[in-house]
PDB file of C-alpha atoms and ligand atoms in Angstrom:
ATOM      1  CA  UNK U   1       5.525 -27.532  -6.609  1.00 41.00           C
ATOM      2  CA  UNK U   2       4.161 -28.628  -3.199  1.00 47.00           C
ATOM      3  CA  UNK U   3       1.690 -26.174  -1.716  1.00 51.00           C
ATOM      4  CA  UNK U   4       3.161 -24.469   1.360  1.00 53.00           C
ATOM      5  CA  UNK U   5       2.233 -21.479   3.540  1.00 52.00           C
ATOM      6  CA  UNK U   6       4.351 -19.351   1.195  1.00 47.00           C
ATOM      7  CA  UNK U   7       2.662 -20.279  -2.103  1.00 46.00           C
ATOM      8  CA  UNK U   8      -0.977 -20.694  -1.164  1.00 60.00           C
ATOM      9  CA  UNK U   9      -3.272 -20.098  -4.124  1.00 73.00           C
ATOM     10  CA  UNK U  10      -5.277 -17.477  -2.241  1.00 84.00           C
ATOM     11  CA  UNK U  11      -2.153 -15.390  -1.496  1.00 85.00           C
ATOM     12  CA  UNK U  12      -0.749 -14.702  -4.973  1.00 79.00           C
ATOM     13  CA  UNK U  13       1.967 -12.305  -3.717  1.00 83.00           C
ATOM     14  CA  UNK U  14       3.375 -15.057  -1.486  1.00 83.00           C
ATOM     15  CA  UNK U  15       2.493 -13.381   1.794  1.00 88.00           C
ATOM     16  CA  UNK U  16       2.865 -15.718   4.752  1.00 91.00           C
ATOM     17  CA  UNK U  17       3.120 -15.496   8.556  1.00 94.00           C
ATOM     18  CA  UNK U  18       6.937 -15.380   8.272  1.00 92.00           C
ATOM     19  CA  UNK U  19       7.315 -13.101   5.233  1.00 92.00           C
ATOM     20  CA  UNK U  20       8.796  -9.658   5.888  1.00 94.00           C
ATOM     21  CA  UNK U  21       9.195  -6.503   3.877  1.00 94.00           C
ATOM     22  CA  UNK U  22       8.952  -4.352   6.987  1.00 96.00           C
ATOM     23  CA  UNK U  23      11.661  -1.871   6.014  1.00 95.00           C
ATOM     24  CA  UNK U  24       9.903  -1.018   2.737  1.00 95.00           C
ATOM     25  CA  UNK U  25       6.583  -0.579   4.562  1.00 97.00           C
ATOM     26  CA  UNK U  26       8.132   1.655   7.208  1.00 97.00           C
ATOM     27  CA  UNK U  27       9.692   3.904   4.578  1.00 97.00           C
ATOM     28  CA  UNK U  28       6.446   4.139   2.587  1.00 97.00           C
ATOM     29  CA  UNK U  29       4.235   4.904   5.576  1.00 98.00           C
ATOM     30  CA  UNK U  30       6.650   7.549   6.902  1.00 98.00           C
ATOM     31  CA  UNK U  31       6.726   9.083   3.411  1.00 98.00           C
ATOM     32  CA  UNK U  32       2.922   9.352   3.146  1.00 98.00           C
ATOM     33  CA  UNK U  33       2.401  10.312   6.813  1.00 98.00           C
ATOM     34  CA  UNK U  34       1.225  13.887   5.932  1.00 98.00           C
ATOM     35  CA  UNK U  35      -1.354  12.535   3.474  1.00 98.00           C
ATOM     36  CA  UNK U  36      -2.475   9.795   5.902  1.00 98.00           C
ATOM     37  CA  UNK U  37      -3.131  12.482   8.518  1.00 98.00           C
ATOM     38  CA  UNK U  38      -5.180  14.453   5.968  1.00 98.00           C
ATOM     39  CA  UNK U  39      -7.202  11.348   5.000  1.00 98.00           C
ATOM     40  CA  UNK U  40      -7.927  10.501   8.648  1.00 98.00           C
ATOM     41  CA  UNK U  41      -9.047  14.101   9.210  1.00 97.00           C
ATOM     42  CA  UNK U  42     -11.367  13.844   6.167  1.00 97.00           C
ATOM     43  CA  UNK U  43     -13.076  10.504   6.816  1.00 96.00           C
ATOM     44  CA  UNK U  44     -15.761  10.256   9.499  1.00 95.00           C
ATOM     45  CA  UNK U  45     -14.304   8.313  12.446  1.00 97.00           C
ATOM     46  CA  UNK U  46     -16.437   7.086  15.366  1.00 96.00           C
ATOM     47  CA  UNK U  47     -16.213   8.577  18.871  1.00 95.00           C
ATOM     48  CA  UNK U  48     -16.879   5.144  20.438  1.00 96.00           C
ATOM     49  CA  UNK U  49     -16.588   1.543  19.272  1.00 98.00           C
ATOM     50  CA  UNK U  50     -13.939  -0.317  17.303  1.00 98.00           C
ATOM     51  CA  UNK U  51     -11.609   0.645  14.426  1.00 98.00           C
ATOM     52  CA  UNK U  52      -9.554  -2.115  12.802  1.00 98.00           C
ATOM     53  CA  UNK U  53      -6.556  -1.528  10.489  1.00 98.00           C
ATOM     54  CA  UNK U  54      -6.565  -4.607   8.236  1.00 98.00           C
ATOM     55  CA  UNK U  55      -3.181  -5.465   6.701  1.00 98.00           C
ATOM     56  CA  UNK U  56      -1.724  -2.979   9.191  1.00 98.00           C
ATOM     57  CA  UNK U  57       1.888  -3.723   8.259  1.00 98.00           C
ATOM     58  CA  UNK U  58       4.372  -1.931  10.483  1.00 98.00           C
ATOM     59  CA  UNK U  59       1.642   0.032  12.244  1.00 98.00           C
ATOM     60  CA  UNK U  60       2.040   3.744  11.533  1.00 98.00           C
ATOM     61  CA  UNK U  61      -1.517   4.168  10.182  1.00 98.00           C
ATOM     62  CA  UNK U  62      -2.950   2.319  13.204  1.00 98.00           C
ATOM     63  CA  UNK U  63      -1.130   4.739  15.517  1.00 98.00           C
ATOM     64  CA  UNK U  64      -2.296   7.786  13.496  1.00 98.00           C
ATOM     65  CA  UNK U  65      -5.900   6.524  13.612  1.00 98.00           C
ATOM     66  CA  UNK U  66      -5.676   6.182  17.392  1.00 98.00           C
ATOM     67  CA  UNK U  67      -4.441   9.793  17.640  1.00 97.00           C
ATOM     68  CA  UNK U  68      -7.560  11.011  15.803  1.00 97.00           C
ATOM     69  CA  UNK U  69     -10.181   9.449  18.090  1.00 97.00           C
ATOM     70  CA  UNK U  70     -11.050   9.572  21.813  1.00 97.00           C
ATOM     71  CA  UNK U  71      -9.227   7.110  24.059  1.00 95.00           C
ATOM     72  CA  UNK U  72     -12.412   5.056  24.504  1.00 94.00           C
ATOM     73  CA  UNK U  73     -12.299   3.920  20.884  1.00 98.00           C
ATOM     74  CA  UNK U  74     -10.682   0.486  20.601  1.00 98.00           C
ATOM     75  CA  UNK U  75      -8.167   0.780  17.729  1.00 98.00           C
ATOM     76  CA  UNK U  76      -6.422  -2.432  16.668  1.00 98.00           C
ATOM     77  CA  UNK U  77      -4.265  -3.739  13.838  1.00 98.00           C
ATOM     78  CA  UNK U  78      -4.542  -7.068  12.019  1.00 98.00           C
ATOM     79  CA  UNK U  79      -1.879  -8.606   9.800  1.00 98.00           C
ATOM     80  CA  UNK U  80      -0.755 -12.010   8.576  1.00 97.00           C
ATOM     81  CA  UNK U  81       2.964 -11.357   9.034  1.00 97.00           C
ATOM     82  CA  UNK U  82       4.578 -11.829  12.456  1.00 98.00           C
ATOM     83  CA  UNK U  83       7.653  -9.753  11.472  1.00 97.00           C
ATOM     84  CA  UNK U  84       5.405  -6.834  10.426  1.00 98.00           C
ATOM     85  CA  UNK U  85       3.455  -7.124  13.671  1.00 98.00           C
ATOM     86  CA  UNK U  86       6.709  -7.179  15.651  1.00 98.00           C
ATOM     87  CA  UNK U  87       7.730  -3.895  13.965  1.00 98.00           C
ATOM     88  CA  UNK U  88       4.291  -2.440  14.748  1.00 98.00           C
ATOM     89  CA  UNK U  89       4.728  -3.457  18.387  1.00 98.00           C
ATOM     90  CA  UNK U  90       7.926  -1.393  18.559  1.00 98.00           C
ATOM     91  CA  UNK U  91       5.948   1.645  17.356  1.00 98.00           C
ATOM     92  CA  UNK U  92       2.809   1.495  19.504  1.00 97.00           C
ATOM     93  CA  UNK U  93       1.080  -0.404  22.295  1.00 98.00           C
ATOM     94  CA  UNK U  94      -2.301  -0.840  20.558  1.00 98.00           C
ATOM     95  CA  UNK U  95      -3.847  -4.335  20.283  1.00 98.00           C
ATOM     96  CA  UNK U  96      -2.486  -6.415  17.390  1.00 98.00           C
ATOM     97  CA  UNK U  97      -4.048  -9.540  15.856  1.00 98.00           C
ATOM     98  CA  UNK U  98      -2.213 -12.104  13.738  1.00 97.00           C
ATOM     99  CA  UNK U  99      -4.781 -13.417  11.254  1.00 96.00           C
ATOM    100  CA  UNK U 100      -5.573 -13.926   7.580  1.00 96.00           C
ATOM    101  CA  UNK U 101      -7.938 -11.193   6.396  1.00 96.00           C
ATOM    102  CA  UNK U 102      -9.608 -13.757   4.143  1.00 94.00           C
ATOM    103  CA  UNK U 103     -10.873 -15.576   7.227  1.00 94.00           C
ATOM    104  CA  UNK U 104     -10.470 -13.114  10.120  1.00 94.00           C
ATOM    105  CA  UNK U 105     -11.016 -14.487  13.617  1.00 92.00           C
ATOM    106  CA  UNK U 106     -13.235 -11.525  14.536  1.00 96.00           C
ATOM    107  CA  UNK U 107     -16.738 -11.698  16.006  1.00 97.00           C
ATOM    108  CA  UNK U 108     -19.475 -10.903  13.459  1.00 97.00           C
ATOM    109  CA  UNK U 109     -20.846  -7.345  13.535  1.00 97.00           C
ATOM    110  CA  UNK U 110     -18.332  -6.129  16.124  1.00 97.00           C
ATOM    111  CA  UNK U 111     -16.327  -3.459  14.224  1.00 98.00           C
ATOM    112  CA  UNK U 112     -17.409   0.120  13.356  1.00 98.00           C
ATOM    113  CA  UNK U 113     -14.707   1.137  10.854  1.00 98.00           C
ATOM    114  CA  UNK U 114     -12.181  -0.892   8.852  1.00 98.00           C
ATOM    115  CA  UNK U 115      -9.182   0.877   7.305  1.00 98.00           C
ATOM    116  CA  UNK U 116      -7.325  -1.252   4.749  1.00 98.00           C
ATOM    117  CA  UNK U 117      -4.455   0.290   2.760  1.00 98.00           C
ATOM    118  CA  UNK U 118      -2.681  -1.473  -0.123  1.00 97.00           C
ATOM    119  CA  UNK U 119      -3.680  -4.871   1.254  1.00 97.00           C
ATOM    120  CA  UNK U 120      -6.789  -6.286  -0.489  1.00 95.00           C
ATOM    121  CA  UNK U 121      -4.656  -6.620  -3.622  1.00 91.00           C
ATOM    122  CA  UNK U 122      -2.613  -9.237  -1.721  1.00 92.00           C
ATOM    123  CA  UNK U 123      -5.546 -11.672  -1.881  1.00 91.00           C
ATOM    124  CA  UNK U 124      -6.467 -13.649  -4.992  1.00 86.00           C
ATOM    125  CA  UNK U 125     -10.023 -12.364  -4.860  1.00 89.00           C
ATOM    126  CA  UNK U 126     -10.797  -8.910  -3.434  1.00 92.00           C
ATOM    127  CA  UNK U 127     -14.517  -9.630  -3.339  1.00 94.00           C
ATOM    128  CA  UNK U 128     -13.994 -12.670  -1.087  1.00 94.00           C
ATOM    129  CA  UNK U 129     -11.954 -10.548   1.358  1.00 96.00           C
ATOM    130  CA  UNK U 130     -14.539  -7.768   1.307  1.00 97.00           C
ATOM    131  CA  UNK U 131     -17.351 -10.233   2.073  1.00 97.00           C
ATOM    132  CA  UNK U 132     -15.315 -11.578   5.023  1.00 97.00           C
ATOM    133  CA  UNK U 133     -14.618  -8.047   6.292  1.00 98.00           C
ATOM    134  CA  UNK U 134     -18.265  -7.064   5.833  1.00 98.00           C
ATOM    135  CA  UNK U 135     -19.257  -9.819   8.265  1.00 97.00           C
ATOM    136  CA  UNK U 136     -16.987  -8.221  10.907  1.00 98.00           C
ATOM    137  CA  UNK U 137     -18.649  -4.799  10.498  1.00 98.00           C
ATOM    138  CA  UNK U 138     -21.739  -3.677  12.367  1.00 97.00           C
ATOM    139  CA  UNK U 139     -24.900  -2.658  10.493  1.00 96.00           C
ATOM    140  CA  UNK U 140     -24.115   0.692   8.914  1.00 95.00           C
ATOM    141  CA  UNK U 141     -20.385   0.135   9.593  1.00 97.00           C
ATOM    142  CA  UNK U 142     -17.842   1.693   7.259  1.00 98.00           C
ATOM    143  CA  UNK U 143     -14.982   0.214   5.233  1.00 98.00           C
ATOM    144  CA  UNK U 144     -12.268   2.521   3.898  1.00 98.00           C
ATOM    145  CA  UNK U 145      -9.994   0.993   1.255  1.00 98.00           C
ATOM    146  CA  UNK U 146      -6.912   2.858   0.077  1.00 98.00           C
ATOM    147  CA  UNK U 147      -4.962   1.776  -2.981  1.00 97.00           C
ATOM    148  CA  UNK U 148      -1.858   3.269  -4.571  1.00 96.00           C
ATOM    149  CA  UNK U 149      -1.051   3.594  -8.213  1.00 94.00           C
ATOM    150  CA  UNK U 150      -4.310   3.767 -10.161  1.00 94.00           C
ATOM    151  CA  UNK U 151      -2.610   6.526 -12.163  1.00 95.00           C
ATOM    152  CA  UNK U 152       0.942   6.409 -13.495  1.00 95.00           C
ATOM    153  CA  UNK U 153       3.580   7.856 -11.164  1.00 97.00           C
ATOM    154  CA  UNK U 154       6.097  10.514 -12.152  1.00 98.00           C
ATOM    155  CA  UNK U 155       9.644  10.143 -10.810  1.00 97.00           C
ATOM    156  CA  UNK U 156      11.681  11.780 -13.583  1.00 96.00           C
ATOM    157  CA  UNK U 157       9.849  14.934 -14.654  1.00 97.00           C
ATOM    158  CA  UNK U 158      12.624  15.525 -17.218  1.00 96.00           C
ATOM    159  CA  UNK U 159      12.546  12.022 -18.764  1.00 95.00           C
ATOM    160  CA  UNK U 160       9.091  10.618 -19.576  1.00 96.00           C
ATOM    161  CA  UNK U 161      10.550   7.697 -21.508  1.00 95.00           C
ATOM    162  CA  UNK U 162      12.553   6.509 -18.484  1.00 96.00           C
ATOM    163  CA  UNK U 163       9.417   6.708 -16.284  1.00 96.00           C
ATOM    164  CA  UNK U 164       7.414   4.665 -18.831  1.00 96.00           C
ATOM    165  CA  UNK U 165      10.172   2.080 -19.263  1.00 95.00           C
ATOM    166  CA  UNK U 166      10.604   1.583 -15.501  1.00 95.00           C
ATOM    167  CA  UNK U 167       6.868   1.208 -14.961  1.00 94.00           C
ATOM    168  CA  UNK U 168       6.594  -1.398 -17.671  1.00 93.00           C
ATOM    169  CA  UNK U 169       9.753  -3.218 -16.423  1.00 93.00           C
ATOM    170  CA  UNK U 170       8.315  -3.362 -12.882  1.00 91.00           C
ATOM    171  CA  UNK U 171       5.006  -4.761 -14.135  1.00 89.00           C
ATOM    172  CA  UNK U 172       6.849  -7.396 -16.160  1.00 90.00           C
ATOM    173  CA  UNK U 173       9.083  -8.309 -13.214  1.00 90.00           C
ATOM    174  CA  UNK U 174       6.134  -8.747 -10.833  1.00 86.00           C
ATOM    175  CA  UNK U 175       4.085 -10.725 -13.355  1.00 86.00           C
ATOM    176  CA  UNK U 176       7.000 -13.100 -13.900  1.00 87.00           C
ATOM    177  CA  UNK U 177       8.021 -13.349 -10.253  1.00 84.00           C
ATOM    178  CA  UNK U 178       4.533 -14.249  -9.056  1.00 82.00           C
ATOM    179  CA  UNK U 179       3.288 -15.974 -12.224  1.00 82.00           C
ATOM    180  CA  UNK U 180       0.432 -13.474 -12.630  1.00 80.00           C
ATOM    181  CA  UNK U 181      -1.535 -12.619 -15.744  1.00 78.00           C
ATOM    182  CA  UNK U 182      -2.066  -9.017 -16.881  1.00 76.00           C
ATOM    183  CA  UNK U 183      -5.746  -9.343 -15.856  1.00 74.00           C
ATOM    184  CA  UNK U 184      -4.840 -10.559 -12.342  1.00 71.00           C
ATOM    185  CA  UNK U 185      -2.594  -7.547 -11.681  1.00 72.00           C
ATOM    186  CA  UNK U 186      -5.138  -5.095 -13.113  1.00 71.00           C
ATOM    187  CA  UNK U 187      -8.043  -6.577 -11.090  1.00 72.00           C
ATOM    188  CA  UNK U 188      -7.411  -4.308  -8.107  1.00 80.00           C
ATOM    189  CA  UNK U 189      -8.415  -1.274 -10.197  1.00 86.00           C
ATOM    190  CA  UNK U 190     -12.026  -2.374  -9.841  1.00 90.00           C
ATOM    191  CA  UNK U 191     -12.317  -1.635  -6.103  1.00 94.00           C
ATOM    192  CA  UNK U 192     -15.697   0.018  -6.544  1.00 96.00           C
ATOM    193  CA  UNK U 193     -16.977  -3.021  -8.440  1.00 95.00           C
ATOM    194  CA  UNK U 194     -15.638  -5.382  -5.754  1.00 95.00           C
ATOM    195  CA  UNK U 195     -17.302  -3.320  -2.973  1.00 97.00           C
ATOM    196  CA  UNK U 196     -20.569  -3.316  -4.906  1.00 97.00           C
ATOM    197  CA  UNK U 197     -20.498  -7.068  -5.566  1.00 96.00           C
ATOM    198  CA  UNK U 198     -19.644  -7.746  -1.907  1.00 97.00           C
ATOM    199  CA  UNK U 199     -22.905  -6.029  -0.898  1.00 97.00           C
ATOM    200  CA  UNK U 200     -21.684  -2.646   0.399  1.00 98.00           C
ATOM    201  CA  UNK U 201     -23.630   0.510  -0.397  1.00 97.00           C
ATOM    202  CA  UNK U 202     -23.095   4.292  -0.344  1.00 97.00           C
ATOM    203  CA  UNK U 203     -19.764   3.844  -2.137  1.00 98.00           C
ATOM    204  CA  UNK U 204     -17.666   7.008  -2.548  1.00 97.00           C
ATOM    205  CA  UNK U 205     -14.175   7.528  -3.891  1.00 97.00           C
ATOM    206  CA  UNK U 206     -11.579  10.279  -3.694  1.00 98.00           C
ATOM    207  CA  UNK U 207      -8.045  10.222  -5.037  1.00 98.00           C
ATOM    208  CA  UNK U 208      -5.330  11.974  -3.027  1.00 98.00           C
ATOM    209  CA  UNK U 209      -2.277  13.222  -4.875  1.00 98.00           C
ATOM    210  CA  UNK U 210       1.054  12.688  -3.136  1.00 98.00           C
ATOM    211  CA  UNK U 211       3.344  15.299  -4.580  1.00 98.00           C
ATOM    212  CA  UNK U 212       6.905  16.264  -3.682  1.00 98.00           C
ATOM    213  CA  UNK U 213       9.185  19.020  -4.956  1.00 98.00           C
ATOM    214  CA  UNK U 214      12.309  20.562  -3.441  1.00 98.00           C
ATOM    215  CA  UNK U 215      13.155  20.896  -0.641  1.00 98.00           C
ATOM    216  CA  UNK U 216      12.819  17.170   0.027  1.00 98.00           C
ATOM    217  CA  UNK U 217      12.835  16.028   3.644  1.00 98.00           C
ATOM    218  CA  UNK U 218      15.165  13.305   4.937  1.00 98.00           C
ATOM    219  CA  UNK U 219      12.128  10.969   5.011  1.00 98.00           C
ATOM    220  CA  UNK U 220      11.340  11.747   1.350  1.00 98.00           C
ATOM    221  CA  UNK U 221      14.961  11.186   0.317  1.00 97.00           C
ATOM    222  CA  UNK U 222      15.192   7.862   2.153  1.00 97.00           C
ATOM    223  CA  UNK U 223      11.955   6.674   0.507  1.00 97.00           C
ATOM    224  CA  UNK U 224      13.079   7.600  -3.017  1.00 97.00           C
ATOM    225  CA  UNK U 225      16.626   6.286  -2.713  1.00 96.00           C
ATOM    226  CA  UNK U 226      16.123   3.140  -0.633  1.00 94.00           C
ATOM    227  CA  UNK U 227      12.495   2.056  -1.093  1.00 95.00           C
ATOM    228  CA  UNK U 228      12.209   3.045  -4.763  1.00 95.00           C
ATOM    229  CA  UNK U 229      15.653   3.057  -6.414  1.00 94.00           C
ATOM    230  CA  UNK U 230      17.257   0.232  -4.457  1.00 92.00           C
ATOM    231  CA  UNK U 231      14.134  -1.650  -3.297  1.00 89.00           C
ATOM    232  CA  UNK U 232      11.653  -1.380  -6.141  1.00 89.00           C
ATOM    233  CA  UNK U 233      13.871  -0.977  -9.203  1.00 90.00           C
ATOM    234  CA  UNK U 234      17.284  -2.254  -8.119  1.00 83.00           C
ATOM    235  CA  UNK U 235      19.246  -4.691 -10.234  1.00 81.00           C
ATOM    236  CA  UNK U 236      16.285  -7.012 -10.646  1.00 83.00           C
ATOM    237  CA  UNK U 237      14.553  -4.976 -13.338  1.00 88.00           C
ATOM    238  CA  UNK U 238      17.749  -4.274 -15.274  1.00 87.00           C
ATOM    239  CA  UNK U 239      17.157  -7.235 -17.565  1.00 88.00           C
ATOM    240  CA  UNK U 240      14.002  -5.534 -18.859  1.00 92.00           C
ATOM    241  CA  UNK U 241      15.890  -2.330 -19.776  1.00 94.00           C
ATOM    242  CA  UNK U 242      18.180  -1.751 -22.732  1.00 93.00           C
ATOM    243  CA  UNK U 243      21.740  -0.472 -22.224  1.00 94.00           C
ATOM    244  CA  UNK U 244      20.814   3.171 -22.795  1.00 94.00           C
ATOM    245  CA  UNK U 245      17.961   3.113 -20.244  1.00 94.00           C
ATOM    246  CA  UNK U 246      20.212   1.390 -17.668  1.00 93.00           C
ATOM    247  CA  UNK U 247      22.807   4.106 -18.166  1.00 92.00           C
ATOM    248  CA  UNK U 248      20.185   6.860 -17.827  1.00 92.00           C
ATOM    249  CA  UNK U 249      18.791   5.286 -14.654  1.00 93.00           C
ATOM    250  CA  UNK U 250      22.247   4.998 -13.045  1.00 91.00           C
ATOM    251  CA  UNK U 251      23.141   8.542 -14.108  1.00 90.00           C
ATOM    252  CA  UNK U 252      20.030   9.838 -12.330  1.00 91.00           C
ATOM    253  CA  UNK U 253      20.067   7.724  -9.201  1.00 92.00           C
ATOM    254  CA  UNK U 254      23.655   6.914  -8.246  1.00 89.00           C
ATOM    255  CA  UNK U 255      24.742   9.377  -5.529  1.00 86.00           C
ATOM    256  CA  UNK U 256      27.668  11.452  -6.750  1.00 81.00           C
ATOM    257  CA  UNK U 257      26.434  11.683 -10.332  1.00 75.00           C
ATOM    258  CA  UNK U 258      26.265  15.265 -11.643  1.00 77.00           C
ATOM    259  CA  UNK U 259      22.554  14.914 -12.373  1.00 88.00           C
ATOM    260  CA  UNK U 260      21.590  13.156  -9.122  1.00 94.00           C
ATOM    261  CA  UNK U 261      17.759  13.132  -9.074  1.00 96.00           C
ATOM    262  CA  UNK U 262      17.234  14.048  -5.424  1.00 96.00           C
ATOM    263  CA  UNK U 263      19.455  17.138  -5.713  1.00 95.00           C
ATOM    264  CA  UNK U 264      17.900  18.479  -8.922  1.00 95.00           C
ATOM    265  CA  UNK U 265      16.017  21.749  -8.540  1.00 95.00           C
ATOM    266  CA  UNK U 266      13.413  20.453 -11.042  1.00 96.00           C
ATOM    267  CA  UNK U 267      12.720  17.276  -9.014  1.00 97.00           C
ATOM    268  CA  UNK U 268       8.953  16.690  -9.109  1.00 98.00           C
ATOM    269  CA  UNK U 269       7.267  13.486  -7.951  1.00 98.00           C
ATOM    270  CA  UNK U 270       3.584  12.608  -8.212  1.00 98.00           C
ATOM    271  CA  UNK U 271       1.787   9.442  -7.133  1.00 98.00           C
ATOM    272  CA  UNK U 272      -1.792   8.768  -6.095  1.00 98.00           C
ATOM    273  CA  UNK U 273      -3.637   7.059  -3.259  1.00 98.00           C
ATOM    274  CA  UNK U 274      -7.278   6.311  -4.061  1.00 98.00           C
ATOM    275  CA  UNK U 275      -9.558   6.071  -1.045  1.00 98.00           C
ATOM    276  CA  UNK U 276     -12.878   4.241  -1.517  1.00 98.00           C
ATOM    277  CA  UNK U 277     -15.362   4.311   1.352  1.00 97.00           C
ATOM    278  CA  UNK U 278     -18.519   2.197   1.596  1.00 98.00           C
ATOM    279  CA  UNK U 279     -21.075   1.228   4.212  1.00 98.00           C
ATOM    280  CA  UNK U 280     -22.791  -1.963   5.301  1.00 97.00           C
ATOM    281  CA  UNK U 281     -26.463  -1.527   4.433  1.00 95.00           C
ATOM    282  CA  UNK U 282     -28.466  -0.633   7.575  1.00 88.00           C
ATOM    283  CA  UNK U 283     -30.668  -3.390   9.014  1.00 81.00           C
ATOM    284  CA  UNK U 284     -34.135  -3.345   7.387  1.00 79.00           C
TER     285      UNK U 284
HETATM  286  C1  SAM V   1       1.597  -3.528   1.014  1.00 83.15           C
HETATM  287  S1  SAM V   1       1.426  -3.928   2.689  1.00 83.15           S
HETATM  288  C2  SAM V   1       0.466  -2.558   3.318  1.00 83.15           C
HETATM  289  C3  SAM V   1       0.729  -2.319   4.768  1.00 83.15           C
HETATM  290  C4  SAM V   1       0.080  -1.077   5.358  1.00 83.15           C
HETATM  291  N1  SAM V   1      -1.352  -1.118   5.260  1.00 83.15           N
HETATM  292  C5  SAM V   1       0.633   0.153   4.684  1.00 83.15           C
HETATM  293  O1  SAM V   1      -0.100   0.794   3.923  1.00 83.15           O
HETATM  294  O2  SAM V   1       1.817   0.480   4.899  1.00 83.15           O
HETATM  295  C6  SAM V   1       0.302  -5.291   2.742  1.00 83.15           C
HETATM  296  C7  SAM V   1       0.138  -5.847   4.141  1.00 83.15           C
HETATM  297  O3  SAM V   1      -0.887  -6.844   4.103  1.00 83.15           O
HETATM  298  C8  SAM V   1      -0.445  -7.971   4.829  1.00 83.15           C
HETATM  299  N2  SAM V   1      -1.154  -9.137   4.274  1.00 83.15           N
HETATM  300  C9  SAM V   1      -0.963  -9.743   3.096  1.00 83.15           C
HETATM  301  N3  SAM V   1      -1.818 -10.765   2.943  1.00 83.15           N
HETATM  302  C10 SAM V   1      -2.563 -10.796   4.066  1.00 83.15           C
HETATM  303  C11 SAM V   1      -3.627 -11.619   4.527  1.00 83.15           C
HETATM  304  N4  SAM V   1      -4.095 -12.628   3.779  1.00 83.15           N
HETATM  305  N5  SAM V   1      -4.174 -11.370   5.729  1.00 83.15           N
HETATM  306  C12 SAM V   1      -3.713 -10.344   6.504  1.00 83.15           C
HETATM  307  N6  SAM V   1      -2.711  -9.532   6.127  1.00 83.15           N
HETATM  308  C13 SAM V   1      -2.143  -9.747   4.919  1.00 83.15           C
HETATM  309  C14 SAM V   1       1.052  -8.020   4.622  1.00 83.15           C
HETATM  310  O4  SAM V   1       1.704  -8.770   5.630  1.00 83.15           O
HETATM  311  C15 SAM V   1       1.395  -6.536   4.660  1.00 83.15           C
HETATM  312  O5  SAM V   1       1.675  -6.108   5.965  1.00 83.15           O
END
């Protein structure tokens, strides 16, 4: 296959300047907005200087970061995808940079804090990205990496087997779609190791639990039905499920079914967002 922007070896998930999954990103960031606000209240943010949201997607986190700091702080977003940046531009007027995080066009030692959520896993080698981002940070600067899904999610509290089967079907689908090995997809779990090898110090980690029960908000319902049922599972994973599991999935998730998941009083969802912070060693 000829090598194109879309299948570069260093972008295993086929990200490119024209690729868009903006709708999915918008739904996810709206869904985790309460937890993002909590995280930004918990992490130390500067009162002057520069904050950069790397892999900013459709921009909600960039806007929430800007709300947390004085106006003098220069908050900007960086992303590879023009369509994602166009969506971000509709949301806020903060500076946006189109660039590849593996070789960011940012002056060395010019940034105080980097926030990077669910994005380093889009590069073939997290350590290479972290070394590139470390060059952008000032001495003693801080990187904050957030990554979903280090622990198994719960969607169907009443059907553990369906949860397990869907998780394994999704992993199989993604491995096949992107031609990835089991090791390549699991590599992101070692964020602490990657930060350490890239030369960061004072590494800390905290896992936030994103948990929803009834009553679900309209934002929650849209995320579960459209981003998860239709977008993540959809028809494409059906070939990894047997007939009984397909029937159980439809019975839960098709609106109008007697047991519709989002109307069940015992609905209980749990997923995690792990936040690893680290610092550039101070100058000797
Ligand atoms: C899963 S999304 C996360 C977006 C956002 N941080 C969020 O949490 O909603 C990954 C983002 O990284 C961007 N991305 C992927 N590869 C990239 C690269 N090499 N350089 C810059 N951005 C990249 C994608 O365009 C996408 O917006």
